[in-house]
Amino acid sequence: MTWRNMRVWMLGMAFIVLAGCGPTSLDKSVSRLDHRPDWKRHGKIDLPRHPAEKHLQGWVIVLDPGHGGEAHKEGYKRGPTGVREAEMNWRVGKLLERLLVDAGAHVTLTRHGDEFVSLKDRAEVANNLERPDGGRGADLFISLHHNASSRESANFSSVWYHGQVNVSESSLDVARYIAHRLGTEMRTNVAVTSPLMSDQLMYAGGFGVLRQCRVPAILCESSFFSNHDEEQRLRDADYNLREAYAIYVGLCEYAYGGRPTQTPPVVAFDDGTLRISVVLDDGLPKDWWGHERDRTLSSTLAVYLDGKRLAVSYDPGDKTVVATAAHVPADTWGSGEHVLSIHHANLLKHHNYPQRYAIRQTADGGEFTVTALGPRRAKPAP
Ligand SMILES: [Zn+2]
């Protein structure tokens, strides 16, 4: 190469480098919109740590990779070329476990390989888990599944909750984030039907595993292994990682918005009228700007005793709620168990947990005992 050629070459390289560093012009950005890929195309996987993952720190999460131990059953939960659902569920579970552990969450899987575990035993893992803080029961149960249909083209993402919407409010909050993320990350046919579905659409009693969970619980049917192209993607662990990452991001976004709660209800008769008082906690960080403002949507505040809505007063200053049950005179209270339910939501429209309590009074009309109940119930809430 002559010196002159070398100079031309160096100038050319400098031009390329500088051109690459400058800001993009508006015309160039507009031209990108002339060549938008369709929804179905998968780009490269990008897995940045979500800045909100710090809000998952300390969460106690049970992951339930669906099925397992049924490889000997011919055709059982298999795609068109024989790929087993249990295996894809397992890979997603292990990848999601790693993402959540990296975020500081405490994660327990309901199975430890390709083994059979009953639906009841899976739910009991979440119900009875010994928590690092000394308590019992997980914060969240997530069952991982893939769907099947006789319609070969079907391929959408859905997240399932138990029963009626108003007994699964906390589950719905987290389900919404995950459903949207699954559709986006896996490029399924979103918007063909509801991303959130009640398990009672499938069975009158709902899904056994969700029904038996006494903690907020959801079940992901992330895509359809009965779809030939999707089955081929689902056998690839990098595609499973795309799915696990979608659930992880959904959980980060959910945890960021907090889960409201309240102090255990204090129950007493005051001048013959039953009064129930609690102090609300909006579940949001106390160091956020504006934390001293009321972040509870008072329109969402509702207290029920045995299904009957009570009159409520709320002080946004000290967050105290007082509910009165004028219809329950002291002499008719009796010795039985009464069910109290309390509902409220914060500014991100996240609902409280727990929502239900059993109240009993000693036979001599003295002390009340209050026990938190799981979010499940057989009948729809009022
Ligand atoms: Zn399944």
XYZ file of N, CA, C and O and ligand atoms in Angstrom, residues 66-67 76-77 85-86 89 143-148 219-221 225, ligand 1:
69
model
N -44.962 -27.886 35.927
C -46.086 -28.812 35.817
C -45.679 -30.202 35.335
O -44.701 -30.365 34.625
N -46.460 -31.222 35.797
C -46.310 -32.630 35.371
C -44.963 -33.218 35.815
O -44.344 -32.697 36.723
N -48.577 -38.855 26.317
C -49.092 -37.990 27.389
C -48.422 -36.617 27.363
O -47.211 -36.506 27.510
N -49.209 -35.575 27.190
C -48.720 -34.183 27.194
C -47.476 -34.040 26.317
O -46.415 -33.583 26.792
N -44.213 -31.927 27.517
C -44.467 -30.661 28.221
C -43.676 -30.617 29.535
O -43.117 -29.575 29.911
N -43.640 -31.754 30.264
C -42.972 -31.784 31.574
C -41.528 -31.292 31.476
O -41.027 -30.638 32.396
N -41.416 -27.432 30.905
C -41.799 -26.787 32.172
C -40.618 -26.797 33.151
O -40.367 -25.819 33.862
N -47.242 -21.719 38.985
C -47.206 -23.005 38.295
C -46.855 -22.750 36.827
O -47.375 -21.818 36.210
N -45.941 -23.563 36.299
C -45.408 -23.343 34.944
C -45.889 -24.440 34.011
O -45.561 -25.616 34.219
N -46.669 -24.063 33.025
C -47.227 -25.031 32.077
C -47.150 -24.482 30.662
O -46.893 -23.292 30.445
N -47.442 -25.397 29.700
C -47.650 -25.028 28.299
C -48.929 -25.691 27.843
O -49.291 -26.761 28.331
N -49.586 -25.070 26.906
C -50.956 -25.396 26.561
C -51.033 -26.331 25.359
O -50.050 -26.501 24.627
N -52.209 -26.913 25.163
C -52.443 -27.768 23.991
C -53.851 -27.523 23.484
O -54.753 -27.200 24.257
N -51.161 -19.697 37.472
C -50.677 -20.785 36.618
C -50.476 -20.225 35.211
O -51.411 -19.675 34.619
N -49.235 -20.328 34.722
C -48.910 -19.803 33.383
C -49.086 -20.910 32.345
O -48.543 -22.006 32.507
N -49.856 -20.633 31.307
C -49.876 -21.482 30.104
C -49.207 -20.603 29.046
O -49.859 -19.866 28.313
N -47.659 -26.113 23.041
C -46.754 -27.134 22.482
C -47.435 -27.960 21.390
O -46.790 -28.721 20.680
Zn -49.651 -28.733 31.708
